[in-house]
CSV table of C-alpha atoms in Angstrom, one decimal:
chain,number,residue,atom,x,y,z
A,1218,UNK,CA,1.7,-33.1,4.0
A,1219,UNK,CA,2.8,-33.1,0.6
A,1220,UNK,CA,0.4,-33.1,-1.9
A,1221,UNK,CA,2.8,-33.9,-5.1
A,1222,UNK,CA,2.4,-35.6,-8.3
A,1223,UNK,CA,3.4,-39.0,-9.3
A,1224,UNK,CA,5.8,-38.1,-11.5
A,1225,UNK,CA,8.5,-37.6,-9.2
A,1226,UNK,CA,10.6,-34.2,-9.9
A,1227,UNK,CA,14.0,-34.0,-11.4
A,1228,UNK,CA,16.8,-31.9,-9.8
A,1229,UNK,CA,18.6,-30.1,-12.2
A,1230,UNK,CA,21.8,-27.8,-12.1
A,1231,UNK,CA,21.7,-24.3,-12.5
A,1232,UNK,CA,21.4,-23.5,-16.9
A,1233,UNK,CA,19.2,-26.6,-16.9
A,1234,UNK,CA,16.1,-25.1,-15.5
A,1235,UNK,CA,13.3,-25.4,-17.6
A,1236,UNK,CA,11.5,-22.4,-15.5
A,1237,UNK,CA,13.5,-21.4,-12.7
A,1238,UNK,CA,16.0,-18.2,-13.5
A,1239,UNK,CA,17.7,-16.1,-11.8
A,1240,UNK,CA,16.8,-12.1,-11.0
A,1241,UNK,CA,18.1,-9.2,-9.6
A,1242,UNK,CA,15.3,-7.2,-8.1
A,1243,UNK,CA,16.5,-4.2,-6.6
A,1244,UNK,CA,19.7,-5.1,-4.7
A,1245,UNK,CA,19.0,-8.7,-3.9
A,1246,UNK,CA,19.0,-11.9,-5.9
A,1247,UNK,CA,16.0,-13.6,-6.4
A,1248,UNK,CA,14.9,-17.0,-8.4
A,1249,UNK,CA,11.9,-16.3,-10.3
A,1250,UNK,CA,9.6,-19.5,-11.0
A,1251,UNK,CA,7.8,-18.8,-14.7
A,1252,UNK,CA,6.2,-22.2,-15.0
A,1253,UNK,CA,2.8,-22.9,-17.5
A,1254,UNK,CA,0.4,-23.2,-14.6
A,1255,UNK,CA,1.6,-20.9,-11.8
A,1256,UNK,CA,3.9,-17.9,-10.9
A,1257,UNK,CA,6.8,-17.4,-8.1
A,1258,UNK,CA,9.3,-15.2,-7.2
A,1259,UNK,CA,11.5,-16.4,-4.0
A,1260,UNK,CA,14.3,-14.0,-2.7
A,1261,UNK,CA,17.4,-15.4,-1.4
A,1262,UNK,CA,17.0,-13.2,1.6
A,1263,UNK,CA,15.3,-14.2,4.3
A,1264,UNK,CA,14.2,-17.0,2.0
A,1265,UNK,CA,10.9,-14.4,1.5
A,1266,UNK,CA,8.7,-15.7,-1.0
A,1267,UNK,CA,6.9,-12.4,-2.7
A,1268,UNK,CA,4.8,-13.9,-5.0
A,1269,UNK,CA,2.7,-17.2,-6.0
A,1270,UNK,CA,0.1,-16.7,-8.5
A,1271,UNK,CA,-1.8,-19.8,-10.5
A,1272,UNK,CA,-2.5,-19.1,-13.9
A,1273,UNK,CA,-5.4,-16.8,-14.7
A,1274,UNK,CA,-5.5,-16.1,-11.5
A,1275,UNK,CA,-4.7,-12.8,-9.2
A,1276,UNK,CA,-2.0,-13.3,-6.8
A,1277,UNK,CA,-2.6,-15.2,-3.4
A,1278,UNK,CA,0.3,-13.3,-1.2
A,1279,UNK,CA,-0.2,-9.5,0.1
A,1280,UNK,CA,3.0,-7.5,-1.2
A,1281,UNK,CA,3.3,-3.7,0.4
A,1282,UNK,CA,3.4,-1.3,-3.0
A,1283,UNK,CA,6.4,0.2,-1.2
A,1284,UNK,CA,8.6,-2.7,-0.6
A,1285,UNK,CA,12.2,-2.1,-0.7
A,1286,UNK,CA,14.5,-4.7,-1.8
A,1287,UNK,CA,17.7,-4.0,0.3
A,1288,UNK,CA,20.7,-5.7,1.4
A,1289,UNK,CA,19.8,-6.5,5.4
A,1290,UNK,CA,16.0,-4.8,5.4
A,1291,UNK,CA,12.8,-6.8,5.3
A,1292,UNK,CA,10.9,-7.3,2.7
A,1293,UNK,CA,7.1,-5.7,3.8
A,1294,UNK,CA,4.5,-8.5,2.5
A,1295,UNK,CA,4.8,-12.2,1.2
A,1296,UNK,CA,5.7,-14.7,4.0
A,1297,UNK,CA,9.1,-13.5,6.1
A,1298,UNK,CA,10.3,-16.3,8.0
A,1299,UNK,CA,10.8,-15.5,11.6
A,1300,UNK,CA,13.3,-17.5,12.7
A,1301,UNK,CA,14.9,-18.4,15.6
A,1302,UNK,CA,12.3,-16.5,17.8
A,1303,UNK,CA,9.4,-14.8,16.8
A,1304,UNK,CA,8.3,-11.1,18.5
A,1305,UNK,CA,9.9,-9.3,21.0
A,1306,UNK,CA,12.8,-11.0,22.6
A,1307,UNK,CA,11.7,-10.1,26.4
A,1308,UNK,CA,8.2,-11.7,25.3
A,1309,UNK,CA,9.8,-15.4,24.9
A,1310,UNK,CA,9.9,-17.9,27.0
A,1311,UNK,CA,12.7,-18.1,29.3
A,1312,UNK,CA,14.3,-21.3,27.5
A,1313,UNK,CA,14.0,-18.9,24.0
A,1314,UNK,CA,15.1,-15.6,25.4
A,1315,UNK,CA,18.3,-16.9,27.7
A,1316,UNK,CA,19.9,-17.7,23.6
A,1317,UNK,CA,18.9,-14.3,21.9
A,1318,UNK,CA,21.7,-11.3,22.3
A,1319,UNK,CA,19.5,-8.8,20.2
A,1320,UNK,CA,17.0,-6.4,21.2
A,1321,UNK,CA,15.3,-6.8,17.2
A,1322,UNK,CA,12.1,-8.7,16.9
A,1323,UNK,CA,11.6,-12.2,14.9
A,1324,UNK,CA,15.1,-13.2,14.5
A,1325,UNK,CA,17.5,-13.0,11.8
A,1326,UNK,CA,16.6,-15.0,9.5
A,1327,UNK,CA,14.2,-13.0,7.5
A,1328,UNK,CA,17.4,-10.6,6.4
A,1329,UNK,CA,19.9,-13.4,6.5
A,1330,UNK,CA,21.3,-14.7,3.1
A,1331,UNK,CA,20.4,-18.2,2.8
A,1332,UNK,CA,22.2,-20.5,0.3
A,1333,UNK,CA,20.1,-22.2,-2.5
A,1334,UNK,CA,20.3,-26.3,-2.1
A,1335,UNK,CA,18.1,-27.5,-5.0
A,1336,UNK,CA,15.7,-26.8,-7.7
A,1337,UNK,CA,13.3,-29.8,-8.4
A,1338,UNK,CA,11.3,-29.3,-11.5
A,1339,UNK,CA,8.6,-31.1,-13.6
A,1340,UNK,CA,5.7,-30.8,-15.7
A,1341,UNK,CA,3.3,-30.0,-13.0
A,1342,UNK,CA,5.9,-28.2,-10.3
A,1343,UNK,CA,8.3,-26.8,-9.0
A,1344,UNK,CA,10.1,-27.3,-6.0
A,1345,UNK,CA,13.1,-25.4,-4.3
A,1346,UNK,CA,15.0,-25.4,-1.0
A,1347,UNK,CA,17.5,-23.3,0.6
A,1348,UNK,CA,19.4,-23.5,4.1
A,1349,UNK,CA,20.6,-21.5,6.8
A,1350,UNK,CA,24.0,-22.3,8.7
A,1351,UNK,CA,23.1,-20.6,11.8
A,1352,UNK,CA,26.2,-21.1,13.4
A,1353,UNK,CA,29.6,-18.1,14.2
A,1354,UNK,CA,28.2,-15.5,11.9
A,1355,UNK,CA,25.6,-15.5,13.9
A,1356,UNK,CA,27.5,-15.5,17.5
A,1357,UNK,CA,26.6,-11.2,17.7
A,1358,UNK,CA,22.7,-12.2,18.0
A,1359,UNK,CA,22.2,-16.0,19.8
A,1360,UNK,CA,23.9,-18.5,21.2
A,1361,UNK,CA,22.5,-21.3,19.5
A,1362,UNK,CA,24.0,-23.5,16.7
A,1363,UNK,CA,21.5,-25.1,14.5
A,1364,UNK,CA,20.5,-25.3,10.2
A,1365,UNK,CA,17.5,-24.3,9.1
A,1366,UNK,CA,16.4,-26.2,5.5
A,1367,UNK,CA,13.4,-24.3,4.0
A,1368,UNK,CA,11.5,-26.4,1.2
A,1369,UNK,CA,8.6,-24.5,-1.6
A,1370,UNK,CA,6.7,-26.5,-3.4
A,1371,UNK,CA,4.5,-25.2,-5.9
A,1372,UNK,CA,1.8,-26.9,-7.9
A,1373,UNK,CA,-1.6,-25.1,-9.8
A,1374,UNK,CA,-3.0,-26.7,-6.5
A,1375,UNK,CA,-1.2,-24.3,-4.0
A,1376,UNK,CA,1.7,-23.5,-2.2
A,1377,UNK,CA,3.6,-26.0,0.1
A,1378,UNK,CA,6.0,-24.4,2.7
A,1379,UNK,CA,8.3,-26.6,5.1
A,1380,UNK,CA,10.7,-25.4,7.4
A,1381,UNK,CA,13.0,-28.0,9.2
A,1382,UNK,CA,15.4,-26.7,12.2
A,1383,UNK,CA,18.3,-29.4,13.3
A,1384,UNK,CA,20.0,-28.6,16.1
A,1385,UNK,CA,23.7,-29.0,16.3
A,1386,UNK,CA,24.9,-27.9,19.7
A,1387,UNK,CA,25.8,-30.0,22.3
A,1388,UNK,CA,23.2,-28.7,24.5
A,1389,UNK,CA,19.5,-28.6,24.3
A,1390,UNK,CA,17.8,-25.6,22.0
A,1391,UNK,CA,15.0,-23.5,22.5
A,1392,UNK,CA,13.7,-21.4,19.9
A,1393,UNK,CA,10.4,-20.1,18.7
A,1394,UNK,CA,9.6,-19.1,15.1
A,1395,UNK,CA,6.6,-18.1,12.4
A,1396,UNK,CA,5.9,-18.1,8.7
A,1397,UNK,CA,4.7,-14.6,8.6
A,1398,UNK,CA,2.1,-15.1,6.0
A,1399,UNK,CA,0.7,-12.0,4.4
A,1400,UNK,CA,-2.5,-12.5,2.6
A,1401,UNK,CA,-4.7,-9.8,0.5
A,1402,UNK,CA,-8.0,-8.4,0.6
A,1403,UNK,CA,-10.6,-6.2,-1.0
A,1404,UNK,CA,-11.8,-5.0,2.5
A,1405,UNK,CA,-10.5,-5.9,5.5
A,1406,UNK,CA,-13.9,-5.2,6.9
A,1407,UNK,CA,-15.7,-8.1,5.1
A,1408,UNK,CA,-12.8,-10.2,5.9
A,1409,UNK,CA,-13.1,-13.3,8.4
A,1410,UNK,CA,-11.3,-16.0,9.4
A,1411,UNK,CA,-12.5,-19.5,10.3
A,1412,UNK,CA,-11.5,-22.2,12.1
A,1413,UNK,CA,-10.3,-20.9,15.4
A,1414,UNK,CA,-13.7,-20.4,17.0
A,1415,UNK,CA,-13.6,-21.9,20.8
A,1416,UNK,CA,-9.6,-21.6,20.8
A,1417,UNK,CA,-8.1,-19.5,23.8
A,1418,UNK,CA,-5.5,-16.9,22.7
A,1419,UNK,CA,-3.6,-14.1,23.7
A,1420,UNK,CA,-4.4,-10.4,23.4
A,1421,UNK,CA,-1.2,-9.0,22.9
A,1422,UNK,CA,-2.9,-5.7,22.9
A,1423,UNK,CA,-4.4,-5.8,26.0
A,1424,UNK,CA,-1.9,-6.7,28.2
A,1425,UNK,CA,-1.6,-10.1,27.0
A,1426,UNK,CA,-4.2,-11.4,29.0
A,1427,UNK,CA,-6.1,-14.6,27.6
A,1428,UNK,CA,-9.5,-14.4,25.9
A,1429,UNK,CA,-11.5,-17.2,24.2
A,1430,UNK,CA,-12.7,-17.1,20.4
A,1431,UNK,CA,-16.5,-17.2,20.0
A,1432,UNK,CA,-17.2,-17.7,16.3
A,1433,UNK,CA,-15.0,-16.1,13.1
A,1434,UNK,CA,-12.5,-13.8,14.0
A,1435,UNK,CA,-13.7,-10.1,12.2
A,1436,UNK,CA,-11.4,-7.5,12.3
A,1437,UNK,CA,-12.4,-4.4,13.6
A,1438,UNK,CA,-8.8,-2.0,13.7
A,1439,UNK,CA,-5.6,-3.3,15.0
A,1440,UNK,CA,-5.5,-7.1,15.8
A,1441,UNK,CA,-2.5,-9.0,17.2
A,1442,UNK,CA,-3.3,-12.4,18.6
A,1443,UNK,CA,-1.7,-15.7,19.3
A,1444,UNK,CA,-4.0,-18.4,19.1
A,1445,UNK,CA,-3.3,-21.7,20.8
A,1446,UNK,CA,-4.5,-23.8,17.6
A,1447,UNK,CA,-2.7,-25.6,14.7
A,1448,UNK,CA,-6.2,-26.7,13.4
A,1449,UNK,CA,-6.8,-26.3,9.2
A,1450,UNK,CA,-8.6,-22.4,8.9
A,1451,UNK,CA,-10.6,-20.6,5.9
A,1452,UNK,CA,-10.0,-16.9,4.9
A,1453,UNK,CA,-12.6,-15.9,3.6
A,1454,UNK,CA,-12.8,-12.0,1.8
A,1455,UNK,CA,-14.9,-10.7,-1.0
A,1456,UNK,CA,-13.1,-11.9,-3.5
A,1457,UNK,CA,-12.9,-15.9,-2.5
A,1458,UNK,CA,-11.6,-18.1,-0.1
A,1459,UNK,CA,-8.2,-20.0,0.8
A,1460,UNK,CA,-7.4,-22.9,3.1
A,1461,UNK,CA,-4.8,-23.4,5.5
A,1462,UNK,CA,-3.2,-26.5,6.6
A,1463,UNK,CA,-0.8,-26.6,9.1
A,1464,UNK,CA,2.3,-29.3,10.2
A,1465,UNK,CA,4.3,-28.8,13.6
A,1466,UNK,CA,2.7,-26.4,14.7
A,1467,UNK,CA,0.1,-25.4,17.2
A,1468,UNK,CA,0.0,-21.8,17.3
A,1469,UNK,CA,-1.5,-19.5,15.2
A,1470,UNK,CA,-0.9,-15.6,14.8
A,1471,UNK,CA,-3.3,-13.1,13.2
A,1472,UNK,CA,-2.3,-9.5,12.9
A,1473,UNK,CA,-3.5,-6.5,11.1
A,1474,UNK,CA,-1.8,-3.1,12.4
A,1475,UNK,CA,-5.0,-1.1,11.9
A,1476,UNK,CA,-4.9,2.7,10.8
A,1477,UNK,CA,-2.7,4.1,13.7
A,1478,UNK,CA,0.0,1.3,13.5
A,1479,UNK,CA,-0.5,2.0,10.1
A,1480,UNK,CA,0.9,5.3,10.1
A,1481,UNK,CA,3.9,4.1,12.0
A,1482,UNK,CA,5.1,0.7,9.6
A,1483,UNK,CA,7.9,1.1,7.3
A,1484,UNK,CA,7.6,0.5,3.8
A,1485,UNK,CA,3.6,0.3,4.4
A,1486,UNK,CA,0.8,3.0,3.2
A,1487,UNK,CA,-1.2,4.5,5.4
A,1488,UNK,CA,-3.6,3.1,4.3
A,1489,UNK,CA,-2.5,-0.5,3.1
A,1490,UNK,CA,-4.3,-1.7,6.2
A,1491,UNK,CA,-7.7,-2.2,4.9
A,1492,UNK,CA,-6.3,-4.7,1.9
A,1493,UNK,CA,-4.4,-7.1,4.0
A,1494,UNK,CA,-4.5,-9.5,6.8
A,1495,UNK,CA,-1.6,-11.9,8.3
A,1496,UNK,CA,-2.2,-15.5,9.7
A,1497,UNK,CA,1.0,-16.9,11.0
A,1498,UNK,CA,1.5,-20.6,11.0
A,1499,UNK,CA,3.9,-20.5,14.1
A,1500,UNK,CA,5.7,-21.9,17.5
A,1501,UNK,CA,4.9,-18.6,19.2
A,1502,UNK,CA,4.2,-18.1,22.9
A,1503,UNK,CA,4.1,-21.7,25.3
A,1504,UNK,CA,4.2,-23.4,21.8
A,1505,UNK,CA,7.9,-22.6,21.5
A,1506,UNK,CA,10.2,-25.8,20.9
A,1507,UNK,CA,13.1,-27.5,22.3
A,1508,UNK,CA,15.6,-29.9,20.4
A,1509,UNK,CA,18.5,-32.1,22.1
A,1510,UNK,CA,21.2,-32.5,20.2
A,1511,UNK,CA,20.7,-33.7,16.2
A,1512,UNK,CA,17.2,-33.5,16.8
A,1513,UNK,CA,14.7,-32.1,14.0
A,1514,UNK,CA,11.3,-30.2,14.0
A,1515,UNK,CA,9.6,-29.4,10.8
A,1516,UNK,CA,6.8,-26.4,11.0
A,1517,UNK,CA,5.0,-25.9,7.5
A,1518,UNK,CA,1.7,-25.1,5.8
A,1519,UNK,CA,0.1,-25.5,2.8
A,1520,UNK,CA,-2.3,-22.7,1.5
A,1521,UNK,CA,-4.7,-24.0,-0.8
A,1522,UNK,CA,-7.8,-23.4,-3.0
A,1523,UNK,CA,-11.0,-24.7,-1.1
C-alpha cells in the first residue's frame, strides 16, 4: 500500500529530528510534523491525528472549532481510532461483545496514551509510529490481550495510515475497530461520495435493517451507515476531490449527525454539521475479525489527491 520514495527514511532519536518536535497543546502532548512540503500534528492520545495539510494547500482533515484537548476526552475531528470495537458494545458481534466490560462506544483506544516507537524522516517524508500494550491496564474494560502498532506516513502525495493488531492471548480474539476519518466540506449539501453504489449496507437509523446503494451517496440530514465495501471511493465537495484506498478492510462507515444530533455532540457547533462528513475505513458489523494466538491483521487507508 505504501506509496514511499526511493530514498529510504532514516530513524532518528529524539533532538535529531529535522521536522518532527514536540508540543503541548492544551493538556496533551503532541508531535508536530513542520516539514517543506506538508503539515501534521499527531496527539499521543488516542494516536489522533488533527491535522495534514500539503503545502499551499487548506487542510484535508475536519477539526471541530471547539475541540478540547483533555487528559482521557476525545478529540472531536481528525481520525480517532476506534479500537478494539467500534459503536455500541450490545451492537457487536457475539465473538466482539463476550471481551468488552464497558458500556462506552468505540473502545479505548481513542483516549488511551500510546507510546511513541519511531520517527522516520527524509527529504520527501515523514513517517511515525506509536503502540498500544493493550494488556492489565486495560483488565476494567476487555478481556483481551493484544498490541496495537499504528504507522503515519506523510508525503506531499497524501496520508498513509496503518493499523496492525497482534494478538497475544492464548485464546482466539475477536475485535472490531475503525479509523474514524473526519473530512471537511463547504456544504454538506453538495457533498457526494462515490464508489459504494450497488453495495448493501446497514441503516443504523432505521432499525438497522439492510438497504442497497443506488448511485452516490448524498446526504440529506443525519446519516449513519455501514457499508459492506472496502472498494477505493471519491469525495467529492465544492471545493475538490479526495481518494480513498483501503487495506484489511471491507467495511465502510459514513456518518454525519445532521442538525438534531447536532445539537446534542459534545465539543461540536450546532451547526458544524453542514461542513463535515466522516467515512470510516473499518471492521464494523459481520466484518469484525478474529486472530489465534500471535496472529496479525493490518487495517489502513491512504487518502490521496485524485
Amino acid at each position: 500500500m505504501s506509496e514511499s520514495s526511493n530514498r529510504p527514511p532514516l530513524s532518528l532519536s529524539p533532538g535529531q529530528w529535522s521536522f518532527t518536535r514536540w508540543n503541548t497543546i492544551g493538556q496533551l502532548e503532541a508531535l508536530e510534523v513542520h516539514h517543506p512540503l506538508f503539515r501534521a500534528t499527531l496527539f499521543l492520545q488516542g494516536a489522533h491525528l488533527t491535522q495534514f495539510t500539503p503545502q499551499d494547500d487548506a487542510g484535508w482533515l475536519w477539526l471541530s472549532n471547539t475541540a478540547r484537548y483533555e487528559p482521557g476526552r476525545a478529540i472531536r475531528g481528525g481520525i480517532p481510532v476506534c479500537w478494539p470495537w467500534f459503536g455500541d458494545p450490545k451492537r457487536n458481534a457475539p465473538e466482539v461483545r463476550k471481551r468488552i466490560l464497558a458500556d462506552s462506544a468505540h473502545g479505548f483506544a481513542r483516549t488511551a496514551l500510546w507510546k511513541l516507537e519511531d520517527v522516520r524522516e527524509n527529504a520527501h517524508e515523514v513517517e511515525i509510529s506509536l503502540s498500544l500494550d493493550a494488556t492489565e491496564d486495560f483488565e476494567p474494560y476487555w478481556t483481551g490481550h493484544a498490541v496495537a502498532l499504528i504507522t503515519f506516513n506523510f508525503s506531499v502525495r497524501g496520508c498513509q495510515i496503518a493499523l496492525t493488531t497482534t494478538n497475544l492471548d492464548l485464546e482466539p480474539l475477536a475485535f472490531s475497530q475503525a479509523l474514524h476519518s473526519y473530512f471537511p466540506t463547504a456544504d454538506i449539501n453538495r457533498t457526494r461520495v462515490l464508489g459504494l453504489g450497488n453495495s448493501n449496507y446497514i441503516d443504523t437509523l432505521d432499525h438497522w435493517e439492510y438497504r442497497n446503494q443506488e448511485g452516490a451517496v448524498y446526504f440529506d440530514g443525519e446519516t449513519d451507515r455501514i457499508y459492506e465495501s472496502g472498494e477505493p471511493l471519491t469525495i467529492v465537495t465544492p471545493g475538490g476531490s479526495r481518494r480513498l484506498r483501503s487495506v484489511g478492510s471491507d467495511s465502510t462507515v459514513v456518518w454525519n449527525p445532521g442538525p438534531e444530533k447536532a445539537a446534542r455532540l459534545s465539543d461540536f457547533s450546532n451547526s458544524a454539521w453542514k461542513n463535515m462528513l466522516c467515512i470510516e475505513t473499518a471492521n464494523a458489523a459481520g466484518d469484525y475479525r478474529v486472530l489465534n494466538e500471535g496472529q496479525s491483521h493490518t487495517v489502513g487507508v491512504l487518502i490521496g489527491r485524485m
